[in-house]
Coordinates of C-alpha atoms in Angstrom, one line a residue:
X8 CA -61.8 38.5 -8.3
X9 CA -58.0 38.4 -8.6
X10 CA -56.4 37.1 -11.5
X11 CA -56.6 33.3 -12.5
X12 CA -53.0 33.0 -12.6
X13 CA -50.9 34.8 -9.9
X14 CA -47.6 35.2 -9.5
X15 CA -46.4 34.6 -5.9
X16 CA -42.4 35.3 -4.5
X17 CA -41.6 33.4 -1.4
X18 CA -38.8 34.7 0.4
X19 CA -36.5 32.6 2.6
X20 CA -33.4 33.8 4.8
X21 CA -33.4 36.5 7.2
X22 CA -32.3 40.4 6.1
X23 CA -31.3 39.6 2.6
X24 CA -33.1 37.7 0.0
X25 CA -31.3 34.8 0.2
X26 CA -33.5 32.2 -1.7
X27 CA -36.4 33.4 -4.2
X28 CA -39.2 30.7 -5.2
X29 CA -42.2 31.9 -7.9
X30 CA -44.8 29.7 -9.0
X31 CA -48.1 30.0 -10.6
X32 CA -51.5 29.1 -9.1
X33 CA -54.9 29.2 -9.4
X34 CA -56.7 31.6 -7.1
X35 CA -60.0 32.8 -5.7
X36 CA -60.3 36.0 -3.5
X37 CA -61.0 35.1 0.0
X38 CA -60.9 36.9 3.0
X39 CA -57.1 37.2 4.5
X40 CA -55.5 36.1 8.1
X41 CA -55.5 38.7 10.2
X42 CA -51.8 37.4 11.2
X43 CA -50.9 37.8 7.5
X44 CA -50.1 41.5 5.9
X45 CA -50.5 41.3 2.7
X46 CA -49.1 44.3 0.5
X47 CA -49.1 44.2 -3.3
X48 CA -46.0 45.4 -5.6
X49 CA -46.3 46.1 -9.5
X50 CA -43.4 45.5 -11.3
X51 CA -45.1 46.0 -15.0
X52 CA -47.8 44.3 -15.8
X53 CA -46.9 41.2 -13.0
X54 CA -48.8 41.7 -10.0
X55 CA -46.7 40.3 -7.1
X56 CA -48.1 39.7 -3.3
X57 CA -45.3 39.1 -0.5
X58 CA -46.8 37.7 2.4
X59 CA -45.2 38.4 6.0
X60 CA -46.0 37.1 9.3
X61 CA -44.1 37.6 12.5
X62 CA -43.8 34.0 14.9
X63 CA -43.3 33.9 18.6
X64 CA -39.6 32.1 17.3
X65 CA -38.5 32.3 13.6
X66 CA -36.6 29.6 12.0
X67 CA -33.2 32.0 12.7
X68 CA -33.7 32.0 16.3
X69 CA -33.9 28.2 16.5
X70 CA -30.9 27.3 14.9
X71 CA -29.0 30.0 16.5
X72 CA -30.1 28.1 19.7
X73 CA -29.3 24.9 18.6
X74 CA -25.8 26.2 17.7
X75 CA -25.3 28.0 21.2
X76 CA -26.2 24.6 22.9
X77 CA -24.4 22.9 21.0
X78 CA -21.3 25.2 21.5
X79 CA -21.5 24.8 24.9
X80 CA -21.7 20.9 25.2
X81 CA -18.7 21.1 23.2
X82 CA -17.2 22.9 25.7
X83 CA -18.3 20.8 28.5
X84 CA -16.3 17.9 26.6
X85 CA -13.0 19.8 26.6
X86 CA -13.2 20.3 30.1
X87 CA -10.4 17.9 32.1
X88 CA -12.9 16.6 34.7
X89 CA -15.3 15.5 31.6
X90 CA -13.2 14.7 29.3
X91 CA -10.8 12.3 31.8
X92 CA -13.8 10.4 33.1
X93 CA -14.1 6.5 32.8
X94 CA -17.4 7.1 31.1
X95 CA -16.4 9.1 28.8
X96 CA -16.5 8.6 24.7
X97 CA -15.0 9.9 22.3
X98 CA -18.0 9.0 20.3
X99 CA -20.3 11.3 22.3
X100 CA -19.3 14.6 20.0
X101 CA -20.4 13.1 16.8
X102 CA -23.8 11.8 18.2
X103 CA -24.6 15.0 19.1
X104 CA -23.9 16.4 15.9
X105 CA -25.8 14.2 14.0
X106 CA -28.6 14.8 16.5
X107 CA -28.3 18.6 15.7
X108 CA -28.2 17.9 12.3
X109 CA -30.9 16.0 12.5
X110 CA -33.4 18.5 14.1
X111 CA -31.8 21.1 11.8
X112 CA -33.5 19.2 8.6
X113 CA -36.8 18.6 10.1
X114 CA -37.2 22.1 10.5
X115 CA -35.9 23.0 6.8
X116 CA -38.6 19.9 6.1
X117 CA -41.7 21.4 8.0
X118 CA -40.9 25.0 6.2
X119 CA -40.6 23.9 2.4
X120 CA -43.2 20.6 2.7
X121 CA -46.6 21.0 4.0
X122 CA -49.6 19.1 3.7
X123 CA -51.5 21.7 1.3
X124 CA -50.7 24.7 -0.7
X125 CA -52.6 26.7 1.9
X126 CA -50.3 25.8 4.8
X127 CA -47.8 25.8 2.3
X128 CA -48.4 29.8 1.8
X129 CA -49.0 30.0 5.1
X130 CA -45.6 27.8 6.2
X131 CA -43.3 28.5 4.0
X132 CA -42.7 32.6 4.5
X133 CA -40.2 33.6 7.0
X134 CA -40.4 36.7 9.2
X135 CA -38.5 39.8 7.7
X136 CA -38.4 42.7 10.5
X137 CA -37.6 46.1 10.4
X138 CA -35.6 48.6 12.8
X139 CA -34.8 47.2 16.4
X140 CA -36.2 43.9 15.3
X141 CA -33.3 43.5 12.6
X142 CA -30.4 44.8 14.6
X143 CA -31.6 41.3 17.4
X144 CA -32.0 39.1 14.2
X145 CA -28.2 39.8 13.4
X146 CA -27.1 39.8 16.9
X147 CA -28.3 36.3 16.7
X148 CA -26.9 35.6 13.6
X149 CA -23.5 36.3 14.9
X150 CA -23.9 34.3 17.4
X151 CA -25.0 31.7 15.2
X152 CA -22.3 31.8 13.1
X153 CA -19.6 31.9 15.7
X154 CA -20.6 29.1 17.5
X155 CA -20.7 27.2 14.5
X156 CA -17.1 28.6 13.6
X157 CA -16.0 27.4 16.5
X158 CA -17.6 23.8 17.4
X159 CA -16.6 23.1 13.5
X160 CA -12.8 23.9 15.0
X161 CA -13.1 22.2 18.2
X162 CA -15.1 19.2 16.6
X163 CA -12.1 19.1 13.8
X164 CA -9.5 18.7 17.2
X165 CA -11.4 16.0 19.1
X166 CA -11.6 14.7 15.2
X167 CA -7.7 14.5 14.6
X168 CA -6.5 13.4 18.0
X169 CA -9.1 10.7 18.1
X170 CA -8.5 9.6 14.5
X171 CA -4.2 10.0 15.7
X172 CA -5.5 7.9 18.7
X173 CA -7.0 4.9 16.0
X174 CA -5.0 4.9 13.1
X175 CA -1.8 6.1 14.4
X176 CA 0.2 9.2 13.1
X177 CA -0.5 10.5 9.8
X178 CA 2.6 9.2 7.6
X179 CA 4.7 11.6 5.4
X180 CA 5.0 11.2 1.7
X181 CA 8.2 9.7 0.2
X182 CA 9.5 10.0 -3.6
X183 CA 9.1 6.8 -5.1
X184 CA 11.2 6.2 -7.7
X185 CA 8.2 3.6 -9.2
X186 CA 5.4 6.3 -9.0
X187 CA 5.5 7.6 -12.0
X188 CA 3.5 7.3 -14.8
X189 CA 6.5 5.8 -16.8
X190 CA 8.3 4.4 -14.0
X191 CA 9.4 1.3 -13.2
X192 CA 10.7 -0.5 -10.4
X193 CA 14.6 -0.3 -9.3
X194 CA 15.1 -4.4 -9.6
X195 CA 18.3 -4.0 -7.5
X196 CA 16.5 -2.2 -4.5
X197 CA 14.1 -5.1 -4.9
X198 CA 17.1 -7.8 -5.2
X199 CA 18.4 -5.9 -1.1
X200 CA 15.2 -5.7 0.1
X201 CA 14.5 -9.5 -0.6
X202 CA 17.8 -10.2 1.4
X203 CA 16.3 -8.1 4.3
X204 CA 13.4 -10.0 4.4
X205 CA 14.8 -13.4 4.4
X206 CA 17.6 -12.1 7.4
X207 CA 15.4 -10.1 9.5
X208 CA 11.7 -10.7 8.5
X209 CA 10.6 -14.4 7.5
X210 CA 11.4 -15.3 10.9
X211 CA 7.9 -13.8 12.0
X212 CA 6.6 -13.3 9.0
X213 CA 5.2 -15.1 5.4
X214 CA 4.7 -14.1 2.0
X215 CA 2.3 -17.3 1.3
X216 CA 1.5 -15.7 -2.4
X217 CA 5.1 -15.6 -3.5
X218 CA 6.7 -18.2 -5.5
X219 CA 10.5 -18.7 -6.0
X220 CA 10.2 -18.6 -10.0
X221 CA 8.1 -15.1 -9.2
X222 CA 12.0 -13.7 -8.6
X223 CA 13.4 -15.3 -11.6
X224 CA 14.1 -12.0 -13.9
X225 CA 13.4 -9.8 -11.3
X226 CA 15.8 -9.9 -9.0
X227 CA 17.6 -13.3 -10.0
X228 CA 18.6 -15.7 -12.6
X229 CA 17.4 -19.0 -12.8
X230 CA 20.0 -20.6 -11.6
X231 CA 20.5 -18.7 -8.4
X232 CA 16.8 -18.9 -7.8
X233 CA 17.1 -22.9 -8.1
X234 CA 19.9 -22.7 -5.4
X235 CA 17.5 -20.9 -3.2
X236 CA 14.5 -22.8 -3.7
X237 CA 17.1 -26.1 -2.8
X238 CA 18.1 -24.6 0.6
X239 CA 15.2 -25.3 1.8
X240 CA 13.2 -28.8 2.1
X241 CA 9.6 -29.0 1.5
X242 CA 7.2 -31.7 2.6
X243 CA 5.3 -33.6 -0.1
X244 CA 3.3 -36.7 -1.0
X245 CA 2.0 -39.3 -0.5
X246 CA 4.3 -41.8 -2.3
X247 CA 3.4 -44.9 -3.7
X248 CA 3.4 -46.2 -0.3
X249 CA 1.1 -43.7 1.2
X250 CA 3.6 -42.1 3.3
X251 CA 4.6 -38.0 3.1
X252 CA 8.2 -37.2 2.6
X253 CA 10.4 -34.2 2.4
X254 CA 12.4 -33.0 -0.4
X255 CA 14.6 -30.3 -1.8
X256 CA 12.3 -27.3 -2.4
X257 CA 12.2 -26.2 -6.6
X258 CA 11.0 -23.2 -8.4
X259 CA 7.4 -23.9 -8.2
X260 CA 7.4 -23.8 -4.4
X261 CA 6.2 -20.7 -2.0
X262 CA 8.2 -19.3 0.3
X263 CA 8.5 -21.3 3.6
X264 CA 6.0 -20.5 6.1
X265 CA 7.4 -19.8 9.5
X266 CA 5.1 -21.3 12.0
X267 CA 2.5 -24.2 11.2
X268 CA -0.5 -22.3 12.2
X269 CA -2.1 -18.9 13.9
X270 CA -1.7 -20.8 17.6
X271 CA 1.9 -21.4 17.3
X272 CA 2.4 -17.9 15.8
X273 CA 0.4 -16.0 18.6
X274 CA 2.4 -18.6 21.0
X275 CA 6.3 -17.8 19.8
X276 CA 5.0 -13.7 20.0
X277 CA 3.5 -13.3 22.9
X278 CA 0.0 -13.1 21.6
X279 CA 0.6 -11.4 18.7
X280 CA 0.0 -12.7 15.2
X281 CA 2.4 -11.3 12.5
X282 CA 0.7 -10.5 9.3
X283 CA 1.0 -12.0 5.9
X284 CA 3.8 -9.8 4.2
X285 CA 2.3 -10.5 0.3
X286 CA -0.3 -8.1 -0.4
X287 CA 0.9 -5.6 3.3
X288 CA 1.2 -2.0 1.0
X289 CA -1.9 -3.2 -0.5
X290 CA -3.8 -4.0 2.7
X291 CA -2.9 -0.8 4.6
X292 CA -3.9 2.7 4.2
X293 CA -1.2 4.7 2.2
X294 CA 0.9 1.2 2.7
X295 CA 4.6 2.2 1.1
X296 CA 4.4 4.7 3.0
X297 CA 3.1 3.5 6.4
X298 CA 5.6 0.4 6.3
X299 CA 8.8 2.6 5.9
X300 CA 7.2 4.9 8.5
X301 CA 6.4 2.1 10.7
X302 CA 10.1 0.2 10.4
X303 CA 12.0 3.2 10.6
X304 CA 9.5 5.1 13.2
X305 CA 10.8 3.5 16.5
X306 CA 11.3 6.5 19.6
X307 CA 11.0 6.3 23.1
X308 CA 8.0 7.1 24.5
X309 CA 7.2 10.6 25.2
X310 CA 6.7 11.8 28.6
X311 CA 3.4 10.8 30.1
X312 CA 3.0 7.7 27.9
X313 CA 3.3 4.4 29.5
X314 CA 4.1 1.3 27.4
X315 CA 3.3 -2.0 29.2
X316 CA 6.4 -4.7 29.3
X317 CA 6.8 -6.7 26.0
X318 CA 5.4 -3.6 23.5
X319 CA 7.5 -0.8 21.7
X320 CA 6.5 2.7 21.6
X321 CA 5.9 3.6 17.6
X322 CA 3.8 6.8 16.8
X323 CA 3.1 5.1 13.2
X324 CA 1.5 1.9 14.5
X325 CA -2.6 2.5 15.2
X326 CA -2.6 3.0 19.2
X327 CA 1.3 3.6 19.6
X328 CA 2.3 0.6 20.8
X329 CA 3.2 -2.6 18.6
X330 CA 4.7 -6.2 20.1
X331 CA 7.4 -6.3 16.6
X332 CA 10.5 -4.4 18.6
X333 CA 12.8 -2.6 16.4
X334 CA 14.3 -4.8 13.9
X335 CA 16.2 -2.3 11.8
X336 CA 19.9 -0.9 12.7
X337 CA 22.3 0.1 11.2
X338 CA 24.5 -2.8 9.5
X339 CA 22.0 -5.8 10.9
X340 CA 22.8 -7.0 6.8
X341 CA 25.4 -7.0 4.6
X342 CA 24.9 -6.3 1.3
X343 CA 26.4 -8.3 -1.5
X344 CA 26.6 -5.5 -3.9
X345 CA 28.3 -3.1 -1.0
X346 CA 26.1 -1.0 -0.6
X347 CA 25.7 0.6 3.0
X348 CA 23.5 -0.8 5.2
X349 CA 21.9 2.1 7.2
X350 CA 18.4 1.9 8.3
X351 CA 16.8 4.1 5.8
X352 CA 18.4 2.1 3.1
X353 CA 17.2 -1.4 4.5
X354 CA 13.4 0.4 5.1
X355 CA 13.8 1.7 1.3
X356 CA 14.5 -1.8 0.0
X357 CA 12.3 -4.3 1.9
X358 CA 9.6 -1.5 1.0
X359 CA 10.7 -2.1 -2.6
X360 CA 10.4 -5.6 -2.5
X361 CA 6.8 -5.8 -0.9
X362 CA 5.4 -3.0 -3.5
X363 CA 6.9 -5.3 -5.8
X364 CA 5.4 -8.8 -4.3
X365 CA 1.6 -6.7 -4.1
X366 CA 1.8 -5.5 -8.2
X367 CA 4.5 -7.5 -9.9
X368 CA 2.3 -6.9 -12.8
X369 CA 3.0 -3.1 -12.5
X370 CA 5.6 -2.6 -15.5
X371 CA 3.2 -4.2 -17.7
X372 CA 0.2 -2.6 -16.7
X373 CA 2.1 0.8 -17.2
X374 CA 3.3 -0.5 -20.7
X375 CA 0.1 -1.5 -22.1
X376 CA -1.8 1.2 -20.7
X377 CA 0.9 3.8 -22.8
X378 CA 0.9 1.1 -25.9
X379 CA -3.1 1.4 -25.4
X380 CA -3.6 5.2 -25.0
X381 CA -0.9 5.6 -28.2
X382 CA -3.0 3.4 -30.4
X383 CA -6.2 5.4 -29.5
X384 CA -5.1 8.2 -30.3
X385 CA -4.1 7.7 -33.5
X386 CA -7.5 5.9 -34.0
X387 CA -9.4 9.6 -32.9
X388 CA -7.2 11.3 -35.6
X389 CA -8.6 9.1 -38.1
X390 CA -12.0 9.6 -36.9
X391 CA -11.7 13.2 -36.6
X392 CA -10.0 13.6 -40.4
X393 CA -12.9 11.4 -41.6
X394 CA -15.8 12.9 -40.1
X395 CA -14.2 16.2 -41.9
X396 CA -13.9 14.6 -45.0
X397 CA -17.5 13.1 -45.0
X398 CA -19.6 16.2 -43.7
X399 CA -17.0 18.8 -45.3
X400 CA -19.2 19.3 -48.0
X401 CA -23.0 19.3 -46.5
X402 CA -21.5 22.0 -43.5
X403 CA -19.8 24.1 -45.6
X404 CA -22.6 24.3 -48.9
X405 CA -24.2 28.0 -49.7
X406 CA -27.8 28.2 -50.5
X407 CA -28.3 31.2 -52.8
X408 CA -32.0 32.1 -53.0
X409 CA -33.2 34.1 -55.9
X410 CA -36.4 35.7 -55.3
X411 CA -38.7 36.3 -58.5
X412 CA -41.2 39.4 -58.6

């Protein structure tokens, strides 16, 4: 009989030990597989048995083929007769990878879970080979490893172009002068770039979240704000007689919407529905950014890339082409404050003003998270000197035993 309790090492991974599994078991002496060679090791007084068998296929070999195969559908994509066909996805790549990854795990599954601890022992030991065998099992490592090196570069290409192909070119990073910790917003930037958006923007485009008395201390005083509100004349009512009338627009009111509904929008822009400019560096991806990248991002197209009548080539917009043509040049506003008028500077300060109309609550928020933080830490340097004063003298007391003969 064999000992009740036997220690067992499982070894998984091909030439090296890369994974190491023990556990302890019950066992009775029966007679052993034929297919299995079992050879016992002493390491003190542990009594280790390593079991080896050698399959028509071992679990190396199968990835390595699914790799290869997969390598070379890969390669078939890139090729211009497949890859310019009207049949052809884009989404094709990444089903086959998650079909490879999928077969990939039921194997790992079938190897580490089996029904019983017999086909357990039985499933779970991987072939380890000796002399020619080993030089083949790294051979087909190799491979294994290359072709995964190198669908993981080509998969990271038909990745990129597809995702420059969707979302549009990746945006650079501009220096804020509001993203700081501390920060707050330049009021006069936000003062131009609410003059650019009533001369060049709200033509197309609303801000239906925006009040007039949201600018009052902000960008204006309450007088000029009044005068602006009462430019415009808002329709109202019923009066006593049940009938709507206009008036004189007041602090209270929004900004004026520039069509009276989606149809007449899509109508006047040739299909095309201009956002809601409120919450836009909210609603896009990396949105100061993207906006000044989209406003100041107008080139011709490049050669090869046709743009059909009534759209404008911009590498920024998701697709390239957008229906809003350029609307930023150099001196299309004049300042009342002087200041120059280039493109940059009118991209700067409309993006200013729409950061602003997302998080107008932004200077607060920044105050009362530093008036917060402050406060707490003076309240952890209380706790701190009070938890020293009140278990000072239980962690720092000697016991002095005196032993009696």
């Amino acid at each position: 009989m064999l000992d009740s309790a036997i220690k067992v090492a499982f070894y998984f991974g091909y030439e090296d030990k890369l994974q190491e599994r023990t556990c302890n078991f019950g066992f009775t002496e029966k007679p052993v597989n034929k297919a299995l060679k079992a050879k016992s090791v002493f390491r003190g007084y542990n009594r280790c048995f390593v079991f080896q068998f050698s399959p028509i296929l071992s679990f190396q070999s199968v990835a390595s083929l699914l790799f290869l195969l997969f390598l070379l559908l890969r390669l078939l994509l890139h090729l211009p007769w497949i890859s310019n066909h009207p049949h052809f996805s884009i989404e094709l790549p990444f089903l086959w990878t998650e079909m490879a990854g999928s077969v990939i795990q039921q194997l790992l599954r079938r190897k580490l879970h089996s029904h019983s601890p017999n086909s357990y022992l039985m499933s779970s030991i991987v072939t380890k080979k000796d002399g020619a065998g080993s030089t083949g099992s790294s051979s087909l490592r190799a491979l294994a490893l290359f072709g995964a090196g190198v669908s993981g570069f080509l998969g990271f290409a038909t990745t990129a172009s597809a995702d420059e192909a969707e979302h549009g070119l990746a945006c650079p990073s501009y220096p804020w002068p509001h993203k700081g910790i501390l920060s707050s917003y330049d009021h006069a930037s936000i003062r131009r770039g609410h003059q650019v958006y009533t001369q060049v923007c709200a033509s197309c485009h609303s801000m239906s979240l925006i009040s007039y008395r949201d600018l009052v201390g902000v960008a204006y005083t309450e007088d000029e704000v009044k005068a602006m509100a009462a430019e415009i004349e808002v329709v109202d009512g019923p009066n006593d007689e049940g009938e709507m009338f206009t008036r004189p627009g007041k602090l209270s009111d929004r900004f004026p919407q520039p069509y009276a509904n989606e149809a007449a929008a899509r109508f006047a822009n040739g299909g095309a529905y201009p956002p809601d400019l409120s919450l836009i560096t909210k609603a896009r991806h990396n949105g100061q950014n993207y906006v000044f990248a989209l406003l100041t991002g107008y080139r011709d197209p490049p050669a090869g890339v046709s743009i059909r009548e009534g759209l404008h080539y911009n590498p920024y917009f998701p697709g390239g082409a957008i229906a809003m043509p350029k609307m930023l040049n150099d001196g299309a506003v004049e300042y009342e404050d002087g200041t120059p008028a280039t493109e940059a500077q009118m991209g700067k300060d409309v993006v200013s003003f729409l950061s602003w109309a997302a998080e107008p609550e932004m200077e607060e928020r920044k105050l009362m998270g530093f008036k917060w933080i402050f406060v707490l830490s003076l309240a952890l340097l209380q706790a701190a000197y009070y938890r020293r004063l009140r278990w000072s003298v239980l962690k720092s007391r000697k016991l002095v035993l005196d032993v009696v003969n």
